Short mmCIF file of C-alpha atoms and ligand atoms in Angstrom, two decimals:
data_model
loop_
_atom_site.label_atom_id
_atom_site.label_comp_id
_atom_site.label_asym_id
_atom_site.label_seq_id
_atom_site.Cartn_x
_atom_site.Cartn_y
_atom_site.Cartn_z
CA UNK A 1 82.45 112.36 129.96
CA UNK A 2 84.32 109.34 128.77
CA UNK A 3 86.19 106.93 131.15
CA UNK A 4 89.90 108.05 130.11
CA UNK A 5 89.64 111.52 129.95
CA UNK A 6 87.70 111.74 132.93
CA UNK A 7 90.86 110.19 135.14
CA UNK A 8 93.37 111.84 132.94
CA UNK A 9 93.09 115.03 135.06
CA UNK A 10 94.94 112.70 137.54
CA UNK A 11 97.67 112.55 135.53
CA UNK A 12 100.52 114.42 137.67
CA UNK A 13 102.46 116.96 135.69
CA UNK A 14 105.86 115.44 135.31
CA UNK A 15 104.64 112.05 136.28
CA UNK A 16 105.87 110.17 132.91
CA UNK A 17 109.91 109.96 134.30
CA UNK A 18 110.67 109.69 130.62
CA UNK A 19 110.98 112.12 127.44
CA UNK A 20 108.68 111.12 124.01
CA UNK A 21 111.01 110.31 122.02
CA UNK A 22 111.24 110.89 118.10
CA UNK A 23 110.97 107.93 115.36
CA UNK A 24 112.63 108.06 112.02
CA UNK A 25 112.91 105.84 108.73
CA UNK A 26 115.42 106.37 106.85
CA UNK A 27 114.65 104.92 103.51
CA UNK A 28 113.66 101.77 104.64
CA UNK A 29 113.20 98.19 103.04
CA UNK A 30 111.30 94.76 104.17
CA UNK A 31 111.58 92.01 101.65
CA UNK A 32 109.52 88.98 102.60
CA UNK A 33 111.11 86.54 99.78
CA UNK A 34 109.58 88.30 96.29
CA UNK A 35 107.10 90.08 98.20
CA UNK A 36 108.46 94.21 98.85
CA UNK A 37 106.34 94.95 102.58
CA UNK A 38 107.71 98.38 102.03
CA UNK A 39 110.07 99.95 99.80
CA UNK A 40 112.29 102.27 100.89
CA UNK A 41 110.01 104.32 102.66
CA UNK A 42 111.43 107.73 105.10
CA UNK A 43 109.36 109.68 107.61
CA UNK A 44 109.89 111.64 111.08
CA UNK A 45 107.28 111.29 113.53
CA UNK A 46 108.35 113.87 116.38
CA UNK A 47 108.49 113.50 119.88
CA UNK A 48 105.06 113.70 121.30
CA UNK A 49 103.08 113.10 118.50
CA UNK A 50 100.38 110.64 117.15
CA UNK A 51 101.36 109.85 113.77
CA UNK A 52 98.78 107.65 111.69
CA UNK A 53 99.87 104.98 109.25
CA UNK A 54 96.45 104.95 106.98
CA UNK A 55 96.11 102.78 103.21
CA UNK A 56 93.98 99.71 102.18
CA UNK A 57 95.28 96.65 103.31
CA UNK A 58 97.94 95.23 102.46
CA UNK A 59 99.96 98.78 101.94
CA UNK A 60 102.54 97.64 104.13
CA UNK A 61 101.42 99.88 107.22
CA UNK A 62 101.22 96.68 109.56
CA UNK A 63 104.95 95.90 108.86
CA UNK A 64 106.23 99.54 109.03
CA UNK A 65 104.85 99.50 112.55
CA UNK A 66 106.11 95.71 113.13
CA UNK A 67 110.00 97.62 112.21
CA UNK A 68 109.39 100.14 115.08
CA UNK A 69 108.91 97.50 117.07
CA UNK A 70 111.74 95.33 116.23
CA UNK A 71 108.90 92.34 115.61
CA UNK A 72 110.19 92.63 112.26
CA UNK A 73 113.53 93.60 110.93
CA UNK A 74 114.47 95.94 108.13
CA UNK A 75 115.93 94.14 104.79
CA UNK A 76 117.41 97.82 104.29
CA UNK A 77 118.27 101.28 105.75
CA UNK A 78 117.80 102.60 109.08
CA UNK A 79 115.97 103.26 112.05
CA UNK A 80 116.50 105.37 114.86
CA UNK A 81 114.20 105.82 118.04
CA UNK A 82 115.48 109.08 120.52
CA UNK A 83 118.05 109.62 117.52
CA UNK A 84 119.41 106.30 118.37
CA UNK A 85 119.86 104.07 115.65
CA UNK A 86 117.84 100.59 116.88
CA UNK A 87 117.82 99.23 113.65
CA UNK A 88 119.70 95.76 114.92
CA UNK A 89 118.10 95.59 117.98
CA UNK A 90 115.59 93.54 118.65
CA UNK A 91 112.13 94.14 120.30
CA UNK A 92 113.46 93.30 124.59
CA UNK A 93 115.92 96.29 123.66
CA UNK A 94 113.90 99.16 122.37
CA UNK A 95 112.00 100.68 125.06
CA UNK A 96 108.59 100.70 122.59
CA UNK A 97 105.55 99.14 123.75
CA UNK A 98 102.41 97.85 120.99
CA UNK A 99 98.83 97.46 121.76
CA UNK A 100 97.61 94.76 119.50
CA UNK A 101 94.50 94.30 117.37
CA UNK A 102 93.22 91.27 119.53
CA UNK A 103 94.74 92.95 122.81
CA UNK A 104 96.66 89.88 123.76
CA UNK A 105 95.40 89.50 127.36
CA UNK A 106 96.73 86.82 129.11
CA UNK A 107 93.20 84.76 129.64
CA UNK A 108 94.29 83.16 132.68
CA UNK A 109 95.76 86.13 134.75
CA UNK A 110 93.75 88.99 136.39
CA UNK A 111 93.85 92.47 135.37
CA UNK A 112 96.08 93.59 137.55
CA UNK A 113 98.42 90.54 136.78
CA UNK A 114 98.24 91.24 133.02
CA UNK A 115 99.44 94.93 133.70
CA UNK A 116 101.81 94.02 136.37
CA UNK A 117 103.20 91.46 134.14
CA UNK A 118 105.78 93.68 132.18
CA UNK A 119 107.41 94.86 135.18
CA UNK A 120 107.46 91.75 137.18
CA UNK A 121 109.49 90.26 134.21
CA UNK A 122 112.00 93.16 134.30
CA UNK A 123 112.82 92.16 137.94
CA UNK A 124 110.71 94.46 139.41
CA UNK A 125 109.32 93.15 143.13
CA UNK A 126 105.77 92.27 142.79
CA UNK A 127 104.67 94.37 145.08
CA UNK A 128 105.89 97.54 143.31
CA UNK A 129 105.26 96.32 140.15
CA UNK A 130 101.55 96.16 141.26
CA UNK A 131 101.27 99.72 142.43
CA UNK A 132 102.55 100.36 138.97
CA UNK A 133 99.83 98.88 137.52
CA UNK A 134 97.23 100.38 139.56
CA UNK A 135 98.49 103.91 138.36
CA UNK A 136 97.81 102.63 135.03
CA UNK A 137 94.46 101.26 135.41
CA UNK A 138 93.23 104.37 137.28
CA UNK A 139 94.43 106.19 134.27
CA UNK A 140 92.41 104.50 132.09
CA UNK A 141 89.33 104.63 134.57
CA UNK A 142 89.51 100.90 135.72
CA UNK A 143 90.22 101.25 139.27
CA UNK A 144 88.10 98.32 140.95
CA UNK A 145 88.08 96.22 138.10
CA UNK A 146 91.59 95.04 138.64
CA UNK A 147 90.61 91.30 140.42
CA UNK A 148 88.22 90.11 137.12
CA UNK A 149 89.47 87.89 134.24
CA UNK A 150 89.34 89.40 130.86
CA UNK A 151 86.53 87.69 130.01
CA UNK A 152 84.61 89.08 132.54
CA UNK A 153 85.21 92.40 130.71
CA UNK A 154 83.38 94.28 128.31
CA UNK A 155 85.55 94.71 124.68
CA UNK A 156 86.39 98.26 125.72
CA UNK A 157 87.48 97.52 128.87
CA UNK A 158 89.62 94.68 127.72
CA UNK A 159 91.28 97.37 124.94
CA UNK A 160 91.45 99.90 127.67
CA UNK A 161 93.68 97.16 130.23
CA UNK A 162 95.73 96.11 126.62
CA UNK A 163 96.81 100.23 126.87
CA UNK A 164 97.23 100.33 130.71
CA UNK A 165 99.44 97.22 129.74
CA UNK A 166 101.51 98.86 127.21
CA UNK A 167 102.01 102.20 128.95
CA UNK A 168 102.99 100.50 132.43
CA UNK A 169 106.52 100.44 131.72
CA UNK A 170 106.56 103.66 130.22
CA UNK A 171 107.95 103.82 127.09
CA UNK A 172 109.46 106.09 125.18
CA UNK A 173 107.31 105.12 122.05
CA UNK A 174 103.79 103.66 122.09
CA UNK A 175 102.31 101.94 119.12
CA UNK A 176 98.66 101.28 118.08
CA UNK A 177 97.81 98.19 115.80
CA UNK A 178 94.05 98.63 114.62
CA UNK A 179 93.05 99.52 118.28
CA UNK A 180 89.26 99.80 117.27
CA UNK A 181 88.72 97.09 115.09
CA UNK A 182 87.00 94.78 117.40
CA UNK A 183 84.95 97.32 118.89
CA UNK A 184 81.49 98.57 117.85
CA UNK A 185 80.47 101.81 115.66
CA UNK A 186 79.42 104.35 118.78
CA UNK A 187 82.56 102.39 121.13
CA UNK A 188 84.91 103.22 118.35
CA UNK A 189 84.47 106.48 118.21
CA UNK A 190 84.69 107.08 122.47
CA UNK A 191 87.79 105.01 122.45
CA UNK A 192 89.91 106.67 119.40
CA UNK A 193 88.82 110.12 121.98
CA UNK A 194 90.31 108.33 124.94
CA UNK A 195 93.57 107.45 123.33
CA UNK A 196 93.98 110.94 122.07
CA UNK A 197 93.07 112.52 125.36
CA UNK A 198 95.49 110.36 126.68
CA UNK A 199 98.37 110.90 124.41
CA UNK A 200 97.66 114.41 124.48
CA UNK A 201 98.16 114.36 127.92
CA UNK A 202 100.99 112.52 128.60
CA UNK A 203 102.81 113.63 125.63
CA UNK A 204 102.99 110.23 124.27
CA UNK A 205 104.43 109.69 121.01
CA UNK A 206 102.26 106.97 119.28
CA UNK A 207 102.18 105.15 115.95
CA UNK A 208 99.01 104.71 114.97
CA UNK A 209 98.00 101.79 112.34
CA UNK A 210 94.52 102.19 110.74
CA UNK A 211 92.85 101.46 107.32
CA UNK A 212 89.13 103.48 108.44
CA UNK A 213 90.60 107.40 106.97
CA UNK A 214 87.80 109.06 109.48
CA UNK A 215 89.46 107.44 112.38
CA UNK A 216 93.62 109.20 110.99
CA UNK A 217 91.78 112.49 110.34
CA UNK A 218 90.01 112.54 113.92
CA UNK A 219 93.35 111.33 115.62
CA UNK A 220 96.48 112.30 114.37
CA UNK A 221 98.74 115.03 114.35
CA UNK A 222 99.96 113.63 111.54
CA UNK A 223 99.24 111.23 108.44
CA UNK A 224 101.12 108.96 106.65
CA UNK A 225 99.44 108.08 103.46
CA UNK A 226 100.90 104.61 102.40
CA UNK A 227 99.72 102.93 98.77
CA UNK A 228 101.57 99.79 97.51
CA UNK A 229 104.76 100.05 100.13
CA UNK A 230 105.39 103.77 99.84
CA UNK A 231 104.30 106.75 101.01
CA UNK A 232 101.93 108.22 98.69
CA UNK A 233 102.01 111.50 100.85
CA UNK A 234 102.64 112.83 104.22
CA UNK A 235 100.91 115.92 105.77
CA UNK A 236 98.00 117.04 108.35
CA UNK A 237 94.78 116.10 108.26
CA UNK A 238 93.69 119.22 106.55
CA UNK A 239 96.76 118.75 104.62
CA UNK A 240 95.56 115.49 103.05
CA UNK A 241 91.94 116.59 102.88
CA UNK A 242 92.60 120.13 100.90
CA UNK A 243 95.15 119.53 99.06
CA UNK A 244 95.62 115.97 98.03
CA UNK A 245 99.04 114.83 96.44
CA UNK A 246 97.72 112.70 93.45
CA UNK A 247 94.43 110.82 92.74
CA UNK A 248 94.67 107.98 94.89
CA UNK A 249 95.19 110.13 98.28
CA UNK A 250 92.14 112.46 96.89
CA UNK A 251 90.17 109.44 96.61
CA UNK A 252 91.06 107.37 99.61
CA UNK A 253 90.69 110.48 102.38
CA UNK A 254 87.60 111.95 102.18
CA UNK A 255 84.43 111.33 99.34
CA UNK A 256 85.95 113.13 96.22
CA UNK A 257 84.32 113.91 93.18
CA UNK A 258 87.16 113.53 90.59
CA UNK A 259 86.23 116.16 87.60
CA UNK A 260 88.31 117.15 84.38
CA UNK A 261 88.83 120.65 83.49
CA UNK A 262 90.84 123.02 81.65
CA UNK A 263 93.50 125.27 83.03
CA UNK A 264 93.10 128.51 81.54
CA UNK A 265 96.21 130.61 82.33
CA UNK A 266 98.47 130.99 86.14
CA UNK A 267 98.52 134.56 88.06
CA UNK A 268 101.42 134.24 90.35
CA UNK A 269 100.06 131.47 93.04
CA UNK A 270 96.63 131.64 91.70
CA UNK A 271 95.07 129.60 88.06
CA UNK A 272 91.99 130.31 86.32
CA UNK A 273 90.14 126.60 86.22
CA UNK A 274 87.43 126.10 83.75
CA UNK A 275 84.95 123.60 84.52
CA UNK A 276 81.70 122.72 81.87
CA UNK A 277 81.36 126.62 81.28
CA UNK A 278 82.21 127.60 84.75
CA UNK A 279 85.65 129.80 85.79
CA UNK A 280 87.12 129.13 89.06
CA UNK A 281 90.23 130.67 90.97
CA UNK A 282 92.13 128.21 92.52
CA UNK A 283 95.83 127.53 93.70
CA UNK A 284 97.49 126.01 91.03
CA UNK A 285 99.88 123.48 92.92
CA UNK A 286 102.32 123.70 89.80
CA UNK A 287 99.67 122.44 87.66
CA UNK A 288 100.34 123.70 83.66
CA UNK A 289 98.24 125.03 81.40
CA UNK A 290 95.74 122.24 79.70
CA UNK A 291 93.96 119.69 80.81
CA UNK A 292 93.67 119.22 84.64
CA UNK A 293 91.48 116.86 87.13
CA UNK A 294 89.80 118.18 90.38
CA UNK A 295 89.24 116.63 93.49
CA UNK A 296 85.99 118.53 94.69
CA UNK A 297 84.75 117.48 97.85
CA UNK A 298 80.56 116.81 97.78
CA UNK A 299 79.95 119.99 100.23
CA UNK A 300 81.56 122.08 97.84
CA UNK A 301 78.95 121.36 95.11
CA UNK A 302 76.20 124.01 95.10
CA UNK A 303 72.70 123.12 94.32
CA UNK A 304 70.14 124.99 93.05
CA UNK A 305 66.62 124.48 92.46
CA UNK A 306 65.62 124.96 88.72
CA UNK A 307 68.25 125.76 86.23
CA UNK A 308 67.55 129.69 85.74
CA UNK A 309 70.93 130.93 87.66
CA UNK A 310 72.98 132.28 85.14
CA UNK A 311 76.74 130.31 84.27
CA UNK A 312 75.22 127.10 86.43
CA UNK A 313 75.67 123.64 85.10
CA UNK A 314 72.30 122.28 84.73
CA UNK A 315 71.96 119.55 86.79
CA UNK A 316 68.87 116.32 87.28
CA UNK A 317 68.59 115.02 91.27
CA UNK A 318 69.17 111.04 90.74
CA UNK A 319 69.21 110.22 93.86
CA UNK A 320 68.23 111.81 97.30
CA UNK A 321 68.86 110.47 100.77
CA UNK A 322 68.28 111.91 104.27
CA UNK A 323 70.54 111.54 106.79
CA UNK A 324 69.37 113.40 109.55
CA UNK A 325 72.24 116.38 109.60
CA UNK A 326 72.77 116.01 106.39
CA UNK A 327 71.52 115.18 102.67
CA UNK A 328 73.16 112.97 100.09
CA UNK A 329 72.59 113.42 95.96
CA UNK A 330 73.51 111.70 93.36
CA UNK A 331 73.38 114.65 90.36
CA UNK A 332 73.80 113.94 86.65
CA UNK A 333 75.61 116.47 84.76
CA UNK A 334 77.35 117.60 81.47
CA UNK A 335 80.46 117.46 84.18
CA UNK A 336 79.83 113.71 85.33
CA UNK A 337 77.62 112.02 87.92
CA UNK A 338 78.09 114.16 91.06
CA UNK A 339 77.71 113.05 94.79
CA UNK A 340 76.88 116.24 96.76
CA UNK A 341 76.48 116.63 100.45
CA UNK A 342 74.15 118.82 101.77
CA UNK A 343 74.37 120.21 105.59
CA UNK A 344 71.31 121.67 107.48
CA UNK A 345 68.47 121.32 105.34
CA UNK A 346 65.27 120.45 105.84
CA UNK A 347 63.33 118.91 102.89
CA UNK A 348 65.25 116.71 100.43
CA UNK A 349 64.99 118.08 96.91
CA UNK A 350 62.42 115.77 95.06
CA UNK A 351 64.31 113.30 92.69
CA UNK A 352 63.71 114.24 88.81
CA UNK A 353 64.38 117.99 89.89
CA UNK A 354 66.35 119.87 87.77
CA UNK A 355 69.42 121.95 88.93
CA UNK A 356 72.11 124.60 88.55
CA UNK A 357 75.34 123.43 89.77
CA UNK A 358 78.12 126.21 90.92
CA UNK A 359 81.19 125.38 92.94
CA UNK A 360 82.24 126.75 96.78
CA UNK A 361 85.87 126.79 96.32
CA UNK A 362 86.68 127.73 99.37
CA UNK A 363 85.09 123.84 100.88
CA UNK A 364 87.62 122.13 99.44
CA UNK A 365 87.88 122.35 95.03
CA UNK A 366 91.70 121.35 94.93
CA UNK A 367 93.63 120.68 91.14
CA UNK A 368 95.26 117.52 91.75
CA UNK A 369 98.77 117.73 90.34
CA UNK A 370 100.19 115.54 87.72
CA UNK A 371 97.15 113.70 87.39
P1 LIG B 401 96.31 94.90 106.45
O1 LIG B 401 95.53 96.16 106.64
O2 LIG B 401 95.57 93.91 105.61
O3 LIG B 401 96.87 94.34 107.70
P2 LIG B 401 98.88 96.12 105.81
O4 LIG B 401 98.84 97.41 105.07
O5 LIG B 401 99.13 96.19 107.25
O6 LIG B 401 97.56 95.29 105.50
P3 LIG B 401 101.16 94.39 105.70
O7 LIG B 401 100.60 93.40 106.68
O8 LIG B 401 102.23 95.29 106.17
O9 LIG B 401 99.98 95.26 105.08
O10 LIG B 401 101.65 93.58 104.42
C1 LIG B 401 102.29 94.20 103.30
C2 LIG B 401 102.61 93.14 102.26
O11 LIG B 401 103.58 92.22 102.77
C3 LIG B 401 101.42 92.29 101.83
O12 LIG B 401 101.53 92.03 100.47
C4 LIG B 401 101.58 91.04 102.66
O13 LIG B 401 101.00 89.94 101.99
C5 LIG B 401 103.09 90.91 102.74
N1 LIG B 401 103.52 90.24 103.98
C6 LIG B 401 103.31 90.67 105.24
N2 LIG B 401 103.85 89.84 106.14
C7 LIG B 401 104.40 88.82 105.43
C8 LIG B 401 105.13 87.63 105.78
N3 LIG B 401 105.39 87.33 107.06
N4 LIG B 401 105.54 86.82 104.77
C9 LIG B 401 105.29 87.14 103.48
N5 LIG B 401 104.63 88.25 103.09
C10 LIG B 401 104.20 89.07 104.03
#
């Protein structure tokens, strides 16, 4: 059982004195000189949830969640935290707290004094301000580590007092700057499982920068897809994953195979897709008749040994690689190079086998509108 969760049982109902709160945009603008940050960009994350800013870097992500935080201030339009509009207020009066990338422990303080530090500047006696910390660190399963420096802690521990930190004061929004990035692959994972547990649980509501798409689809409630300082789509997880909004979401969330086909003819929600010889029904998303692209995710490509099935795409294994639960092709075909995931099996097939390719819609073969 991981360190967070296992303490988060602790967590008295009622014991967060205040209510999540929601944050909205409302067609917000930074302009650094030239440069557009973001460009009129408008979202809702509601009260209680973990909403995840995801795109490659330089999106603009960084400085939407630098605007929450009043670190930054908007060139344009509006933002309201709790329905109140905070949009000239600066970071001392919006009750939002940020855990950075690099933590930002004070080196020179113990734990306990880098946790206790929030409230001891808001006037609050040391002594209380102390027991408010301690709540904190057993709630992220440090209890007896509060004397060491933050050197003398592992990189886990240290991001684990940087959210003890943040949450001390209890505030009404709580914001995540590339939490994981200085932690390693099998830490990263137990950590991004900690701060969910712990949102979860305290019905936190948390903004949530990231660039890594596996991390946003095991975290959030919700995603916010951003691609040269706008939103290039908004939705769940499975939102983003089934039923991409345009080629760049299909391709950044998720491994996509991007295939052309033809759009036969539209039966009330429902269009006939034709694909190298093949027919499949799929929603049509308001796709027209004509030429369409798919975003077909590589366990939705079928493999078959030899090319006898009847309607397959014949297919040539280019590449094979075993992963353990899984096996990875690279397939030529009339239809493109293919990558193609297969779950569960056993023995690779050899490379230079040939192979009839069918589709399993239902895994995730989505048109991709406009494109
Ligand atoms: P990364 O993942 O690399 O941190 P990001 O998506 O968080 O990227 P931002 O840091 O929000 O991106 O930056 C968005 C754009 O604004 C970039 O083009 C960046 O160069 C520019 N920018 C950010 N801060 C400043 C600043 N203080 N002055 C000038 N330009 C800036």
């Amino acid at each position: 059982m991981n360190q967070i969760s296992s303490v988060s049982s602790l967590v008295r109902p009622g014991a967060s004195k205040k209510e999540a709160a929601s944050v909205e945009f409302r067609n917000v603008t930074k302009r650094y000189g030239n440069v557009t940050a973001v460009d009129s960009v408008s979202f809702t994350i509601d009260p209680g949830q973990l909403v995840t800013l995801l795109g490659p870097s330089g999106c603009g992500k960084t400085t939407t969640l630098r605007m929450i935080a009043g670190l930054e201030m908007a060139s344009e339009g509006q933002i309201l935290i709790g329905g109140r509009d905070v949009t000239n207020l600066s970071a001392a009066d919006r009750d939002v707290s940020m855990v950075f990338q690099s933590y930002a422990l004070f080196p020179h303080m113990s734990v306990l004094e880098n946790v206790s530090y929030g409230p001891t500047v808001q006037g609050i006696a040391k002594k209380e301000a102390q027991a408010m910390a301690m709540e904190k660190l057993s709630l992220v399963g440090l209890s007896g580590l509060e004397k060491r420096a933050p050197s003398e802690l592992s990189g886990g521990q240290q991001q684990r007092v940087a959210v003890a930190r943040a949450l001390v004061l209890e505030p009404q929004v709580l914001l995540f700057d590339e939490p994981l990035s200085n932690l390693d692959a099998k830490l990263r994972r137990r950590v991004r499982e900690d701060i969910r547990e712990l949102q979860q649980s305290l019905n936190l509501t948390v903004a949530y920068v990231t660039h890594d798409q596996e991390e946003a689809l095991a975290v959030s409630d919700r995603i916010i897809v951003m691609s040269n300082a706008r939103i290039a789509q908004t939705g769940t997880p499975r939102e983003l994953y089934e039923e991409p909004a345009d080629l760049f979401v299909a391709d950044f969330i998720g491994d996509a195979n991007i295939i052309d086909g033809t759009l036969l003819e539209v039966a009330g929600a429902q269009a006939r897709v034709q694909i190298g010889g093949l027919s499949l029904d799929l929603p049509h998303r308001s796709a027209k008749p004509g030429p369409v692209k798919l975003a077909v995710r590589p366990d939705a490509i079928l493999l078959g040994e030899g090319t006898s099935q009847a309607g397959a795409i014949a297919g040539l294994v280019k590449k094979a690689s075993y992963l353990g639960t899984l096996v990875e092709y690279d397939v030529e075909s009339p239809i493109g190079d293919l990558f193609v995931v297969q779950y569960g099996r056993k023995e690779p097939i050899p490379l230079g086998t040939p192979v009839s390719i069918s589709f399993a819609p239902q895994r995730g073969v989505a048109i991709i509108p406009g494109a």
